[in-house]
mmCIF file with all atom_site columns, N, CA, C and O in Angstrom:
data_model
loop_
_atom_site.group_PDB
_atom_site.id
_atom_site.type_symbol
_atom_site.label_atom_id
_atom_site.label_alt_id
_atom_site.label_comp_id
_atom_site.label_asym_id
_atom_site.label_entity_id
_atom_site.label_seq_id
_atom_site.pdbx_PDB_ins_code
_atom_site.Cartn_x
_atom_site.Cartn_y
_atom_site.Cartn_z
_atom_site.occupancy
_atom_site.B_iso_or_equiv
_atom_site.pdbx_formal_charge
_atom_site.auth_seq_id
_atom_site.auth_comp_id
_atom_site.auth_asym_id
_atom_site.auth_atom_id
_atom_site.pdbx_PDB_model_num
ATOM 1   N N  . MET V 1 1  ? 70.745 -195.467 48.295 1.00 43.00 ? 1448 MET V N  1
ATOM 2   C CA . MET V 1 1  ? 70.690 -194.039 48.529 1.00 43.00 ? 1448 MET V CA 1
ATOM 3   C C  . MET V 1 1  ? 72.016 -193.604 49.143 1.00 43.00 ? 1448 MET V C  1
ATOM 4   O O  . MET V 1 1  ? 72.493 -194.187 50.100 1.00 43.00 ? 1448 MET V O  1
ATOM 5   N N  . SER V 1 2  ? 72.617 -192.589 48.617 1.00 45.00 ? 1449 SER V N  1
ATOM 6   C CA . SER V 1 2  ? 73.908 -192.149 49.135 1.00 45.00 ? 1449 SER V CA 1
ATOM 7   C C  . SER V 1 2  ? 73.713 -191.196 50.314 1.00 45.00 ? 1449 SER V C  1
ATOM 8   O O  . SER V 1 2  ? 72.769 -190.422 50.356 1.00 45.00 ? 1449 SER V O  1
ATOM 9   N N  . GLU V 1 3  ? 74.626 -191.306 51.248 1.00 52.00 ? 1450 GLU V N  1
ATOM 10  C CA . GLU V 1 3  ? 74.603 -190.439 52.435 1.00 52.00 ? 1450 GLU V CA 1
ATOM 11  C C  . GLU V 1 3  ? 75.207 -189.092 52.046 1.00 52.00 ? 1450 GLU V C  1
ATOM 12  O O  . GLU V 1 3  ? 76.274 -189.032 51.459 1.00 52.00 ? 1450 GLU V O  1
ATOM 13  N N  . GLN V 1 4  ? 74.511 -188.012 52.364 1.00 61.00 ? 1451 GLN V N  1
ATOM 14  C CA . GLN V 1 4  ? 75.034 -186.694 52.072 1.00 61.00 ? 1451 GLN V CA 1
ATOM 15  C C  . GLN V 1 4  ? 75.516 -186.046 53.357 1.00 61.00 ? 1451 GLN V C  1
ATOM 16  O O  . GLN V 1 4  ? 74.960 -186.261 54.414 1.00 61.00 ? 1451 GLN V O  1
ATOM 17  N N  . THR V 1 5  ? 76.563 -185.254 53.237 1.00 64.00 ? 1452 THR V N  1
ATOM 18  C CA . THR V 1 5  ? 77.018 -184.477 54.375 1.00 64.00 ? 1452 THR V CA 1
ATOM 19  C C  . THR V 1 5  ? 76.741 -183.016 54.078 1.00 64.00 ? 1452 THR V C  1
ATOM 20  O O  . THR V 1 5  ? 76.725 -182.600 52.918 1.00 64.00 ? 1452 THR V O  1
ATOM 21  N N  . TYR V 1 6  ? 76.531 -182.251 55.123 1.00 66.00 ? 1453 TYR V N  1
ATOM 22  C CA . TYR V 1 6  ? 76.180 -180.859 54.950 1.00 66.00 ? 1453 TYR V CA 1
ATOM 23  C C  . TYR V 1 6  ? 77.196 -179.987 55.670 1.00 66.00 ? 1453 TYR V C  1
ATOM 24  O O  . TYR V 1 6  ? 77.758 -180.378 56.683 1.00 66.00 ? 1453 TYR V O  1
ATOM 25  N N  . ASP V 1 7  ? 77.390 -178.822 55.155 1.00 73.00 ? 1454 ASP V N  1
ATOM 26  C CA . ASP V 1 7  ? 78.289 -177.845 55.742 1.00 73.00 ? 1454 ASP V CA 1
ATOM 27  C C  . ASP V 1 7  ? 77.711 -177.412 57.095 1.00 73.00 ? 1454 ASP V C  1
ATOM 28  O O  . ASP V 1 7  ? 76.602 -176.889 57.167 1.00 73.00 ? 1454 ASP V O  1
ATOM 29  N N  . ARG V 1 8  ? 78.470 -177.647 58.154 1.00 70.00 ? 1455 ARG V N  1
ATOM 30  C CA . ARG V 1 8  ? 77.996 -177.339 59.508 1.00 70.00 ? 1455 ARG V CA 1
ATOM 31  C C  . ARG V 1 8  ? 77.618 -175.859 59.643 1.00 70.00 ? 1455 ARG V C  1
ATOM 32  O O  . ARG V 1 8  ? 76.615 -175.523 60.253 1.00 70.00 ? 1455 ARG V O  1
ATOM 33  N N  . LYS V 1 9  ? 78.389 -174.955 59.048 1.00 78.00 ? 1456 LYS V N  1
ATOM 34  C CA . LYS V 1 9  ? 78.086 -173.521 59.140 1.00 78.00 ? 1456 LYS V CA 1
ATOM 35  C C  . LYS V 1 9  ? 76.770 -173.193 58.445 1.00 78.00 ? 1456 LYS V C  1
ATOM 36  O O  . LYS V 1 9  ? 76.013 -172.352 58.909 1.00 78.00 ? 1456 LYS V O  1
ATOM 37  N N  . MET V 1 10 ? 76.498 -173.876 57.328 1.00 79.00 ? 1457 MET V N  1
ATOM 38  C CA . MET V 1 10 ? 75.232 -173.654 56.630 1.00 79.00 ? 1457 MET V CA 1
ATOM 39  C C  . MET V 1 10 ? 74.072 -174.105 57.512 1.00 79.00 ? 1457 MET V C  1
ATOM 40  O O  . MET V 1 10 ? 73.078 -173.400 57.660 1.00 79.00 ? 1457 MET V O  1
ATOM 41  N N  . LEU V 1 11 ? 74.210 -175.278 58.133 1.00 76.00 ? 1458 LEU V N  1
ATOM 42  C CA . LEU V 1 11 ? 73.139 -175.783 58.992 1.00 76.00 ? 1458 LEU V CA 1
ATOM 43  C C  . LEU V 1 11 ? 72.941 -174.893 60.213 1.00 76.00 ? 1458 LEU V C  1
ATOM 44  O O  . LEU V 1 11 ? 71.808 -174.655 60.637 1.00 76.00 ? 1458 LEU V O  1
ATOM 45  N N  . GLU V 1 12 ? 74.025 -174.383 60.777 1.00 76.00 ? 1459 GLU V N  1
ATOM 46  C CA . GLU V 1 12 ? 73.925 -173.514 61.948 1.00 76.00 ? 1459 GLU V CA 1
ATOM 47  C C  . GLU V 1 12 ? 73.270 -172.181 61.614 1.00 76.00 ? 1459 GLU V C  1
ATOM 48  O O  . GLU V 1 12 ? 72.695 -171.545 62.491 1.00 76.00 ? 1459 GLU V O  1
ATOM 49  N N  . ALA V 1 13 ? 73.340 -171.759 60.371 1.00 87.00 ? 1460 ALA V N  1
ATOM 50  C CA . ALA V 1 13 ? 72.740 -170.494 59.957 1.00 87.00 ? 1460 ALA V CA 1
ATOM 51  C C  . ALA V 1 13 ? 71.219 -170.600 59.820 1.00 87.00 ? 1460 ALA V C  1
ATOM 52  O O  . ALA V 1 13 ? 70.520 -169.589 59.909 1.00 87.00 ? 1460 ALA V O  1
ATOM 53  N N  . LEU V 1 14 ? 70.714 -171.810 59.628 1.00 93.00 ? 1461 LEU V N  1
ATOM 54  C CA . LEU V 1 14 ? 69.276 -171.993 59.471 1.00 93.00 ? 1461 LEU V CA 1
ATOM 55  C C  . LEU V 1 14 ? 68.593 -172.009 60.835 1.00 93.00 ? 1461 LEU V C  1
ATOM 56  O O  . LEU V 1 14 ? 69.100 -172.587 61.789 1.00 93.00 ? 1461 LEU V O  1
ATOM 57  N N  . VAL V 1 15 ? 67.433 -171.372 60.900 1.00 96.00 ? 1462 VAL V N  1
ATOM 58  C CA . VAL V 1 15 ? 66.629 -171.374 62.123 1.00 96.00 ? 1462 VAL V CA 1
ATOM 59  C C  . VAL V 1 15 ? 65.194 -171.733 61.750 1.00 96.00 ? 1462 VAL V C  1
ATOM 60  O O  . VAL V 1 15 ? 64.788 -171.648 60.591 1.00 96.00 ? 1462 VAL V O  1
ATOM 61  N N  . CYS V 1 16 ? 64.437 -172.123 62.735 1.00 97.00 ? 1463 CYS V N  1
ATOM 62  C CA . CYS V 1 16 ? 63.041 -172.468 62.524 1.00 97.00 ? 1463 CYS V CA 1
ATOM 63  C C  . CYS V 1 16 ? 62.279 -171.227 62.047 1.00 97.00 ? 1463 CYS V C  1
ATOM 64  O O  . CYS V 1 16 ? 62.346 -170.174 62.693 1.00 97.00 ? 1463 CYS V O  1
ATOM 65  N N  . PRO V 1 17 ? 61.543 -171.323 60.947 1.00 97.00 ? 1464 PRO V N  1
ATOM 66  C CA . PRO V 1 17 ? 60.799 -170.162 60.465 1.00 97.00 ? 1464 PRO V CA 1
ATOM 67  C C  . PRO V 1 17 ? 59.657 -169.751 61.393 1.00 97.00 ? 1464 PRO V C  1
ATOM 68  O O  . PRO V 1 17 ? 59.207 -168.616 61.360 1.00 97.00 ? 1464 PRO V O  1
ATOM 69  N N  . GLN V 1 18 ? 59.210 -170.663 62.239 1.00 97.00 ? 1465 GLN V N  1
ATOM 70  C CA . GLN V 1 18 ? 58.104 -170.349 63.151 1.00 97.00 ? 1465 GLN V CA 1
ATOM 71  C C  . GLN V 1 18 ? 58.593 -169.690 64.440 1.00 97.00 ? 1465 GLN V C  1
ATOM 72  O O  . GLN V 1 18 ? 58.000 -168.726 64.904 1.00 97.00 ? 1465 GLN V O  1
ATOM 73  N N  . THR V 1 19 ? 59.695 -170.201 65.011 1.00 97.00 ? 1466 THR V N  1
ATOM 74  C CA . THR V 1 19 ? 60.154 -169.723 66.324 1.00 97.00 ? 1466 THR V CA 1
ATOM 75  C C  . THR V 1 19 ? 61.499 -169.003 66.298 1.00 97.00 ? 1466 THR V C  1
ATOM 76  O O  . THR V 1 19 ? 61.888 -168.421 67.304 1.00 97.00 ? 1466 THR V O  1
ATOM 77  N N  . GLN V 1 20 ? 62.215 -169.081 65.201 1.00 96.00 ? 1467 GLN V N  1
ATOM 78  C CA . GLN V 1 20 ? 63.578 -168.572 65.061 1.00 96.00 ? 1467 GLN V CA 1
ATOM 79  C C  . GLN V 1 20 ? 64.546 -169.277 66.013 1.00 96.00 ? 1467 GLN V C  1
ATOM 80  O O  . GLN V 1 20 ? 65.635 -168.790 66.283 1.00 96.00 ? 1467 GLN V O  1
ATOM 81  N N  . ALA V 1 21 ? 64.167 -170.446 66.504 1.00 96.00 ? 1468 ALA V N  1
ATOM 82  C CA . ALA V 1 21 ? 65.031 -171.253 67.368 1.00 96.00 ? 1468 ALA V CA 1
ATOM 83  C C  . ALA V 1 21 ? 65.995 -172.067 66.510 1.00 96.00 ? 1468 ALA V C  1
ATOM 84  O O  . ALA V 1 21 ? 65.729 -172.323 65.327 1.00 96.00 ? 1468 ALA V O  1
ATOM 85  N N  . PRO V 1 22 ? 67.119 -172.494 67.100 1.00 95.00 ? 1469 PRO V N  1
ATOM 86  C CA . PRO V 1 22 ? 68.072 -173.333 66.356 1.00 95.00 ? 1469 PRO V CA 1
ATOM 87  C C  . PRO V 1 22 ? 67.442 -174.660 65.936 1.00 95.00 ? 1469 PRO V C  1
ATOM 88  O O  . PRO V 1 22 ? 66.502 -175.148 66.576 1.00 95.00 ? 1469 PRO V O  1
ATOM 89  N N  . LEU V 1 23 ? 67.983 -175.221 64.863 1.00 95.00 ? 1470 LEU V N  1
ATOM 90  C CA . LEU V 1 23 ? 67.530 -176.516 64.360 1.00 95.00 ? 1470 LEU V CA 1
ATOM 91  C C  . LEU V 1 23 ? 68.610 -177.562 64.611 1.00 95.00 ? 1470 LEU V C  1
ATOM 92  O O  . LEU V 1 23 ? 69.798 -177.232 64.648 1.00 95.00 ? 1470 LEU V O  1
ATOM 93  N N  . HIS V 1 24 ? 68.188 -178.792 64.751 1.00 94.00 ? 1471 HIS V N  1
ATOM 94  C CA . HIS V 1 24 ? 69.119 -179.904 64.949 1.00 94.00 ? 1471 HIS V CA 1
ATOM 95  C C  . HIS V 1 24 ? 68.978 -180.851 63.765 1.00 94.00 ? 1471 HIS V C  1
ATOM 96  O O  . HIS V 1 24 ? 67.858 -181.215 63.392 1.00 94.00 ? 1471 HIS V O  1
ATOM 97  N N  . TYR V 1 25 ? 70.102 -181.253 63.195 1.00 92.00 ? 1472 TYR V N  1
ATOM 98  C CA . TYR V 1 25 ? 70.123 -182.112 62.015 1.00 92.00 ? 1472 TYR V CA 1
ATOM 99  C C  . TYR V 1 25 ? 69.963 -183.572 62.424 1.00 92.00 ? 1472 TYR V C  1
ATOM 100 O O  . TYR V 1 25 ? 70.727 -184.093 63.228 1.00 92.00 ? 1472 TYR V O  1
ATOM 101 N N  . ASP V 1 26 ? 68.954 -184.232 61.871 1.00 93.00 ? 1473 ASP V N  1
ATOM 102 C CA . ASP V 1 26 ? 68.731 -185.668 62.071 1.00 93.00 ? 1473 ASP V CA 1
ATOM 103 C C  . ASP V 1 26 ? 69.151 -186.369 60.780 1.00 93.00 ? 1473 ASP V C  1
ATOM 104 O O  . ASP V 1 26 ? 68.413 -186.375 59.792 1.00 93.00 ? 1473 ASP V O  1
ATOM 105 N N  . ALA V 1 27 ? 70.349 -186.942 60.780 1.00 90.00 ? 1474 ALA V N  1
ATOM 106 C CA . ALA V 1 27 ? 70.907 -187.560 59.573 1.00 90.00 ? 1474 ALA V CA 1
ATOM 107 C C  . ALA V 1 27 ? 70.122 -188.799 59.160 1.00 90.00 ? 1474 ALA V C  1
ATOM 108 O O  . ALA V 1 27 ? 69.965 -189.059 57.967 1.00 90.00 ? 1474 ALA V O  1
ATOM 109 N N  . ASP V 1 28 ? 69.612 -189.562 60.128 1.00 94.00 ? 1475 ASP V N  1
ATOM 110 C CA . ASP V 1 28 ? 68.875 -190.781 59.802 1.00 94.00 ? 1475 ASP V CA 1
ATOM 111 C C  . ASP V 1 28 ? 67.589 -190.483 59.050 1.00 94.00 ? 1475 ASP V C  1
ATOM 112 O O  . ASP V 1 28 ? 67.231 -191.180 58.107 1.00 94.00 ? 1475 ASP V O  1
ATOM 113 N N  . ARG V 1 29 ? 66.885 -189.443 59.462 1.00 95.00 ? 1476 ARG V N  1
ATOM 114 C CA . ARG V 1 29 ? 65.596 -189.102 58.829 1.00 95.00 ? 1476 ARG V CA 1
ATOM 115 C C  . ARG V 1 29 ? 65.730 -188.036 57.748 1.00 95.00 ? 1476 ARG V C  1
ATOM 116 O O  . ARG V 1 29 ? 64.747 -187.701 57.094 1.00 95.00 ? 1476 ARG V O  1
ATOM 117 N N  . GLN V 1 30 ? 66.923 -187.446 57.624 1.00 93.00 ? 1477 GLN V N  1
ATOM 118 C CA . GLN V 1 30 ? 67.144 -186.349 56.684 1.00 93.00 ? 1477 GLN V CA 1
ATOM 119 C C  . GLN V 1 30 ? 66.152 -185.218 56.947 1.00 93.00 ? 1477 GLN V C  1
ATOM 120 O O  . GLN V 1 30 ? 65.374 -184.801 56.082 1.00 93.00 ? 1477 GLN V O  1
ATOM 121 N N  . GLU V 1 31 ? 66.214 -184.728 58.186 1.00 95.00 ? 1478 GLU V N  1
ATOM 122 C CA . GLU V 1 31 ? 65.330 -183.650 58.621 1.00 95.00 ? 1478 GLU V CA 1
ATOM 123 C C  . GLU V 1 31 ? 66.108 -182.668 59.490 1.00 95.00 ? 1478 GLU V C  1
ATOM 124 O O  . GLU V 1 31 ? 67.104 -183.018 60.111 1.00 95.00 ? 1478 GLU V O  1
ATOM 125 N N  . LEU V 1 32 ? 65.610 -181.443 59.529 1.00 95.00 ? 1479 LEU V N  1
ATOM 126 C CA . LEU V 1 32 ? 66.078 -180.439 60.471 1.00 95.00 ? 1479 LEU V CA 1
ATOM 127 C C  . LEU V 1 32 ? 64.964 -180.279 61.504 1.00 95.00 ? 1479 LEU V C  1
ATOM 128 O O  . LEU V 1 32 ? 63.828 -179.963 61.157 1.00 95.00 ? 1479 LEU V O  1
ATOM 129 N N  . VAL V 1 33 ? 65.300 -180.521 62.766 1.00 97.00 ? 1480 VAL V N  1
ATOM 130 C CA . VAL V 1 33 ? 64.295 -180.595 63.824 1.00 97.00 ? 1480 VAL V CA 1
ATOM 131 C C  . VAL V 1 33 ? 64.311 -179.329 64.670 1.00 97.00 ? 1480 VAL V C  1
ATOM 132 O O  . VAL V 1 33 ? 65.365 -178.898 65.151 1.00 97.00 ? 1480 VAL V O  1
ATOM 133 N N  . SER V 1 34 ? 63.113 -178.776 64.855 1.00 97.00 ? 1481 SER V N  1
ATOM 134 C CA . SER V 1 34 ? 62.914 -177.648 65.769 1.00 97.00 ? 1481 SER V CA 1
ATOM 135 C C  . SER V 1 34 ? 62.233 -178.194 67.016 1.00 97.00 ? 1481 SER V C  1
ATOM 136 O O  . SER V 1 34 ? 61.033 -178.498 66.997 1.00 97.00 ? 1481 SER V O  1
ATOM 137 N N  . LYS V 1 35 ? 63.006 -178.321 68.095 1.00 97.00 ? 1482 LYS V N  1
ATOM 138 C CA . LYS V 1 35 ? 62.425 -178.801 69.347 1.00 97.00 ? 1482 LYS V CA 1
ATOM 139 C C  . LYS V 1 35 ? 61.451 -177.776 69.912 1.00 97.00 ? 1482 LYS V C  1
ATOM 140 O O  . LYS V 1 35 ? 60.449 -178.133 70.518 1.00 97.00 ? 1482 LYS V O  1
ATOM 141 N N  . ALA V 1 36 ? 61.724 -176.491 69.701 1.00 97.00 ? 1483 ALA V N  1
ATOM 142 C CA . ALA V 1 36 ? 60.871 -175.428 70.223 1.00 97.00 ? 1483 ALA V CA 1
ATOM 143 C C  . ALA V 1 36 ? 59.474 -175.463 69.589 1.00 97.00 ? 1483 ALA V C  1
ATOM 144 O O  . ALA V 1 36 ? 58.473 -175.257 70.264 1.00 97.00 ? 1483 ALA V O  1
ATOM 145 N N  . ALA V 1 37 ? 59.415 -175.734 68.285 1.00 97.00 ? 1484 ALA V N  1
ATOM 146 C CA . ALA V 1 37 ? 58.130 -175.743 67.571 1.00 97.00 ? 1484 ALA V CA 1
ATOM 147 C C  . ALA V 1 37 ? 57.539 -177.151 67.448 1.00 97.00 ? 1484 ALA V C  1
ATOM 148 O O  . ALA V 1 37 ? 56.421 -177.295 66.961 1.00 97.00 ? 1484 ALA V O  1
ATOM 149 N N  . HIS V 1 38 ? 58.309 -178.170 67.843 1.00 98.00 ? 1485 HIS V N  1
ATOM 150 C CA . HIS V 1 38 ? 57.877 -179.573 67.684 1.00 98.00 ? 1485 HIS V CA 1
ATOM 151 C C  . HIS V 1 38 ? 57.589 -179.889 66.219 1.00 98.00 ? 1485 HIS V C  1
ATOM 152 O O  . HIS V 1 38 ? 56.590 -180.513 65.875 1.00 98.00 ? 1485 HIS V O  1
ATOM 153 N N  . LEU V 1 39 ? 58.509 -179.425 65.349 1.00 98.00 ? 1486 LEU V N  1
ATOM 154 C CA . LEU V 1 39 ? 58.394 -179.651 63.911 1.00 98.00 ? 1486 LEU V CA 1
ATOM 155 C C  . LEU V 1 39 ? 59.707 -180.186 63.363 1.00 98.00 ? 1486 LEU V C  1
ATOM 156 O O  . LEU V 1 39 ? 60.784 -179.860 63.866 1.00 98.00 ? 1486 LEU V O  1
ATOM 157 N N  . ALA V 1 40 ? 59.598 -180.995 62.307 1.00 98.00 ? 1487 ALA V N  1
ATOM 158 C CA . ALA V 1 40 ? 60.771 -181.511 61.604 1.00 98.00 ? 1487 ALA V CA 1
ATOM 159 C C  . ALA V 1 40 ? 60.640 -181.133 60.133 1.00 98.00 ? 1487 ALA V C  1
ATOM 160 O O  . ALA V 1 40 ? 59.666 -181.512 59.477 1.00 98.00 ? 1487 ALA V O  1
ATOM 161 N N  . TYR V 1 41 ? 61.597 -180.367 59.655 1.00 97.00 ? 1488 TYR V N  1
ATOM 162 C CA . TYR V 1 41 ? 61.595 -179.902 58.266 1.00 97.00 ? 1488 TYR V CA 1
ATOM 163 C C  . TYR V 1 41 ? 62.377 -180.894 57.402 1.00 97.00 ? 1488 TYR V C  1
ATOM 164 O O  . TYR V 1 41 ? 63.521 -181.211 57.720 1.00 97.00 ? 1488 TYR V O  1
ATOM 165 N N  . PRO V 1 42 ? 61.775 -181.368 56.316 1.00 97.00 ? 1489 PRO V N  1
ATOM 166 C CA . PRO V 1 42 ? 62.453 -182.370 55.484 1.00 97.00 ? 1489 PRO V CA 1
ATOM 167 C C  . PRO V 1 42 ? 63.594 -181.772 54.664 1.00 97.00 ? 1489 PRO V C  1
ATOM 168 O O  . PRO V 1 42 ? 63.598 -180.574 54.358 1.00 97.00 ? 1489 PRO V O  1
ATOM 169 N N  . ILE V 1 43 ? 64.539 -182.635 54.336 1.00 93.00 ? 1490 ILE V N  1
ATOM 170 C CA . ILE V 1 43 ? 65.600 -182.288 53.389 1.00 93.00 ? 1490 ILE V CA 1
ATOM 171 C C  . ILE V 1 43 ? 65.375 -183.188 52.186 1.00 93.00 ? 1490 ILE V C  1
ATOM 172 O O  . ILE V 1 43 ? 65.417 -184.411 52.297 1.00 93.00 ? 1490 ILE V O  1
ATOM 173 N N  . ARG V 1 44 ? 65.084 -182.584 51.048 1.00 93.00 ? 1491 ARG V N  1
ATOM 174 C CA . ARG V 1 44 ? 64.798 -183.342 49.829 1.00 93.00 ? 1491 ARG V CA 1
ATOM 175 C C  . ARG V 1 44 ? 65.816 -182.997 48.762 1.00 93.00 ? 1491 ARG V C  1
ATOM 176 O O  . ARG V 1 44 ? 65.986 -181.830 48.419 1.00 93.00 ? 1491 ARG V O  1
ATOM 177 N N  . GLY V 1 45 ? 66.484 -184.012 48.261 1.00 89.00 ? 1492 GLY V N  1
ATOM 178 C CA . GLY V 1 45 ? 67.498 -183.789 47.229 1.00 89.00 ? 1492 GLY V CA 1
ATOM 179 C C  . GLY V 1 45 ? 68.600 -182.860 47.701 1.00 89.00 ? 1492 GLY V C  1
ATOM 180 O O  . GLY V 1 45 ? 69.151 -182.108 46.912 1.00 89.00 ? 1492 GLY V O  1
ATOM 181 N N  . GLY V 1 46 ? 68.888 -182.912 49.011 1.00 87.00 ? 1493 GLY V N  1
ATOM 182 C CA . GLY V 1 46 ? 69.938 -182.065 49.559 1.00 87.00 ? 1493 GLY V CA 1
ATOM 183 C C  . GLY V 1 46 ? 69.506 -180.652 49.884 1.00 87.00 ? 1493 GLY V C  1
ATOM 184 O O  . GLY V 1 46 ? 70.307 -179.838 50.314 1.00 87.00 ? 1493 GLY V O  1
ATOM 185 N N  . ILE V 1 47 ? 68.213 -180.343 49.701 1.00 90.00 ? 1494 ILE V N  1
ATOM 186 C CA . ILE V 1 47 ? 67.711 -178.985 49.931 1.00 90.00 ? 1494 ILE V CA 1
ATOM 187 C C  . ILE V 1 47 ? 66.748 -178.984 51.111 1.00 90.00 ? 1494 ILE V C  1
ATOM 188 O O  . ILE V 1 47 ? 65.729 -179.683 51.088 1.00 90.00 ? 1494 ILE V O  1
ATOM 189 N N  . PRO V 1 48 ? 67.055 -178.210 52.162 1.00 93.00 ? 1495 PRO V N  1
ATOM 190 C CA . PRO V 1 48 ? 66.122 -178.115 53.281 1.00 93.00 ? 1495 PRO V CA 1
ATOM 191 C C  . PRO V 1 48 ? 64.833 -177.400 52.851 1.00 93.00 ? 1495 PRO V C  1
ATOM 192 O O  . PRO V 1 48 ? 64.881 -176.339 52.230 1.00 93.00 ? 1495 PRO V O  1
ATOM 193 N N  . ILE V 1 49 ? 63.704 -178.004 53.151 1.00 96.00 ? 1496 ILE V N  1
ATOM 194 C CA . ILE V 1 49 ? 62.401 -177.423 52.824 1.00 96.00 ? 1496 ILE V CA 1
ATOM 195 C C  . ILE V 1 49 ? 61.904 -176.720 54.086 1.00 96.00 ? 1496 ILE V C  1
ATOM 196 O O  . ILE V 1 49 ? 61.362 -177.341 54.986 1.00 96.00 ? 1496 ILE V O  1
ATOM 197 N N  . MET V 1 50 ? 62.102 -175.413 54.136 1.00 96.00 ? 1497 MET V N  1
ATOM 198 C CA . MET V 1 50 ? 61.838 -174.643 55.347 1.00 96.00 ? 1497 MET V CA 1
ATOM 199 C C  . MET V 1 50 ? 60.446 -174.012 55.336 1.00 96.00 ? 1497 MET V C  1
ATOM 200 O O  . MET V 1 50 ? 60.267 -172.856 55.692 1.00 96.00 ? 1497 MET V O  1
ATOM 201 N N  . LEU V 1 51 ? 59.459 -174.794 54.957 1.00 97.00 ? 1498 LEU V N  1
ATOM 202 C CA . LEU V 1 51 ? 58.073 -174.329 54.932 1.00 97.00 ? 1498 LEU V CA 1
ATOM 203 C C  . LEU V 1 51 ? 57.309 -175.012 56.058 1.00 97.00 ? 1498 LEU V C  1
ATOM 204 O O  . LEU V 1 51 ? 57.317 -176.240 56.172 1.00 97.00 ? 1498 LEU V O  1
ATOM 205 N N  . ILE V 1 52 ? 56.633 -174.226 56.880 1.00 97.00 ? 1499 ILE V N  1
ATOM 206 C CA . ILE V 1 52 ? 55.887 -174.779 58.001 1.00 97.00 ? 1499 ILE V CA 1
ATOM 207 C C  . ILE V 1 52 ? 54.864 -175.802 57.520 1.00 97.00 ? 1499 ILE V C  1
ATOM 208 O O  . ILE V 1 52 ? 54.679 -176.850 58.148 1.00 97.00 ? 1499 ILE V O  1
ATOM 209 N N  . ASP V 1 53 ? 54.221 -175.536 56.389 1.00 97.00 ? 1500 ASP V N  1
ATOM 210 C CA . ASP V 1 53 ? 53.213 -176.464 55.848 1.00 97.00 ? 1500 ASP V CA 1
ATOM 211 C C  . ASP V 1 53 ? 53.809 -177.804 55.431 1.00 97.00 ? 1500 ASP V C  1
ATOM 212 O O  . ASP V 1 53 ? 53.089 -178.794 55.346 1.00 97.00 ? 1500 ASP V O  1
ATOM 213 N N  . GLU V 1 54 ? 55.098 -177.848 55.142 1.00 97.00 ? 1501 GLU V N  1
ATOM 214 C CA . GLU V 1 54 ? 55.764 -179.093 54.733 1.00 97.00 ? 1501 GLU V CA 1
ATOM 215 C C  . GLU V 1 54 ? 56.386 -179.838 55.914 1.00 97.00 ? 1501 GLU V C  1
ATOM 216 O O  . GLU V 1 54 ? 56.833 -180.975 55.765 1.00 97.00 ? 1501 GLU V O  1
ATOM 217 N N  . ALA V 1 55 ? 56.438 -179.205 57.070 1.00 98.00 ? 1502 ALA V N  1
ATOM 218 C CA . ALA V 1 55 ? 57.067 -179.807 58.243 1.00 98.00 ? 1502 ALA V CA 1
ATOM 219 C C  . ALA V 1 55 ? 56.186 -180.907 58.847 1.00 98.00 ? 1502 ALA V C  1
ATOM 220 O O  . ALA V 1 55 ? 54.964 -180.852 58.775 1.00 98.00 ? 1502 ALA V O  1
ATOM 221 N N  . ARG V 1 56 ? 56.869 -181.868 59.448 1.00 98.00 ? 1503 ARG V N  1
ATOM 222 C CA . ARG V 1 56 ? 56.183 -182.970 60.137 1.00 98.00 ? 1503 ARG V CA 1
ATOM 223 C C  . ARG V 1 56 ? 56.101 -182.610 61.614 1.00 98.00 ? 1503 ARG V C  1
ATOM 224 O O  . ARG V 1 56 ? 57.077 -182.180 62.220 1.00 98.00 ? 1503 ARG V O  1
ATOM 225 N N  . LYS V 1 57 ? 54.903 -182.786 62.189 1.00 98.00 ? 1504 LYS V N  1
ATOM 226 C CA . LYS V 1 57 ? 54.737 -182.535 63.632 1.00 98.00 ? 1504 LYS V CA 1
ATOM 227 C C  . LYS V 1 57 ? 55.382 -183.695 64.387 1.00 98.00 ? 1504 LYS V C  1
ATOM 228 O O  . LYS V 1 57 ? 55.223 -184.840 64.011 1.00 98.00 ? 1504 LYS V O  1
ATOM 229 N N  . ILE V 1 58 ? 56.119 -183.352 65.439 1.00 96.00 ? 1505 ILE V N  1
ATOM 230 C CA . ILE V 1 58 ? 56.786 -184.375 66.227 1.00 96.00 ? 1505 ILE V CA 1
ATOM 231 C C  . ILE V 1 58 ? 56.382 -184.262 67.695 1.00 96.00 ? 1505 ILE V C  1
ATOM 232 O O  . ILE V 1 58 ? 56.028 -183.184 68.180 1.00 96.00 ? 1505 ILE V O  1
ATOM 233 N N  . ASP V 1 59 ? 56.455 -185.387 68.392 1.00 88.00 ? 1506 ASP V N  1
ATOM 234 C CA . ASP V 1 59 ? 56.260 -185.415 69.834 1.00 88.00 ? 1506 ASP V CA 1
ATOM 235 C C  . ASP V 1 59 ? 57.644 -185.375 70.460 1.00 88.00 ? 1506 ASP V C  1
ATOM 236 O O  . ASP V 1 59 ? 58.550 -186.053 69.998 1.00 88.00 ? 1506 ASP V O  1
ATOM 237 N N  . ASP V 1 60 ? 57.789 -184.597 71.496 1.00 62.00 ? 1507 ASP V N  1
ATOM 238 C CA . ASP V 1 60 ? 59.113 -184.465 72.105 1.00 62.00 ? 1507 ASP V CA 1
ATOM 239 C C  . ASP V 1 60 ? 59.288 -185.355 73.284 1.00 62.00 ? 1507 ASP V C  1
ATOM 240 O O  . ASP V 1 60 ? 58.510 -185.818 73.965 1.00 62.00 ? 1507 ASP V O  1
#
């Protein structure tokens, strides 16, 4: 699997759809993490899936 890099400005423009809080990029898991909502949004095929129903619940 090849490692993808993302445009920092693009990632900074994305916010959590539930809380509008900033997201943090987890390169190892290929997820955008919302600490405020305790959710991790997957990145599939280089595309962030910003749907609450698709997010993984995380413990902080």
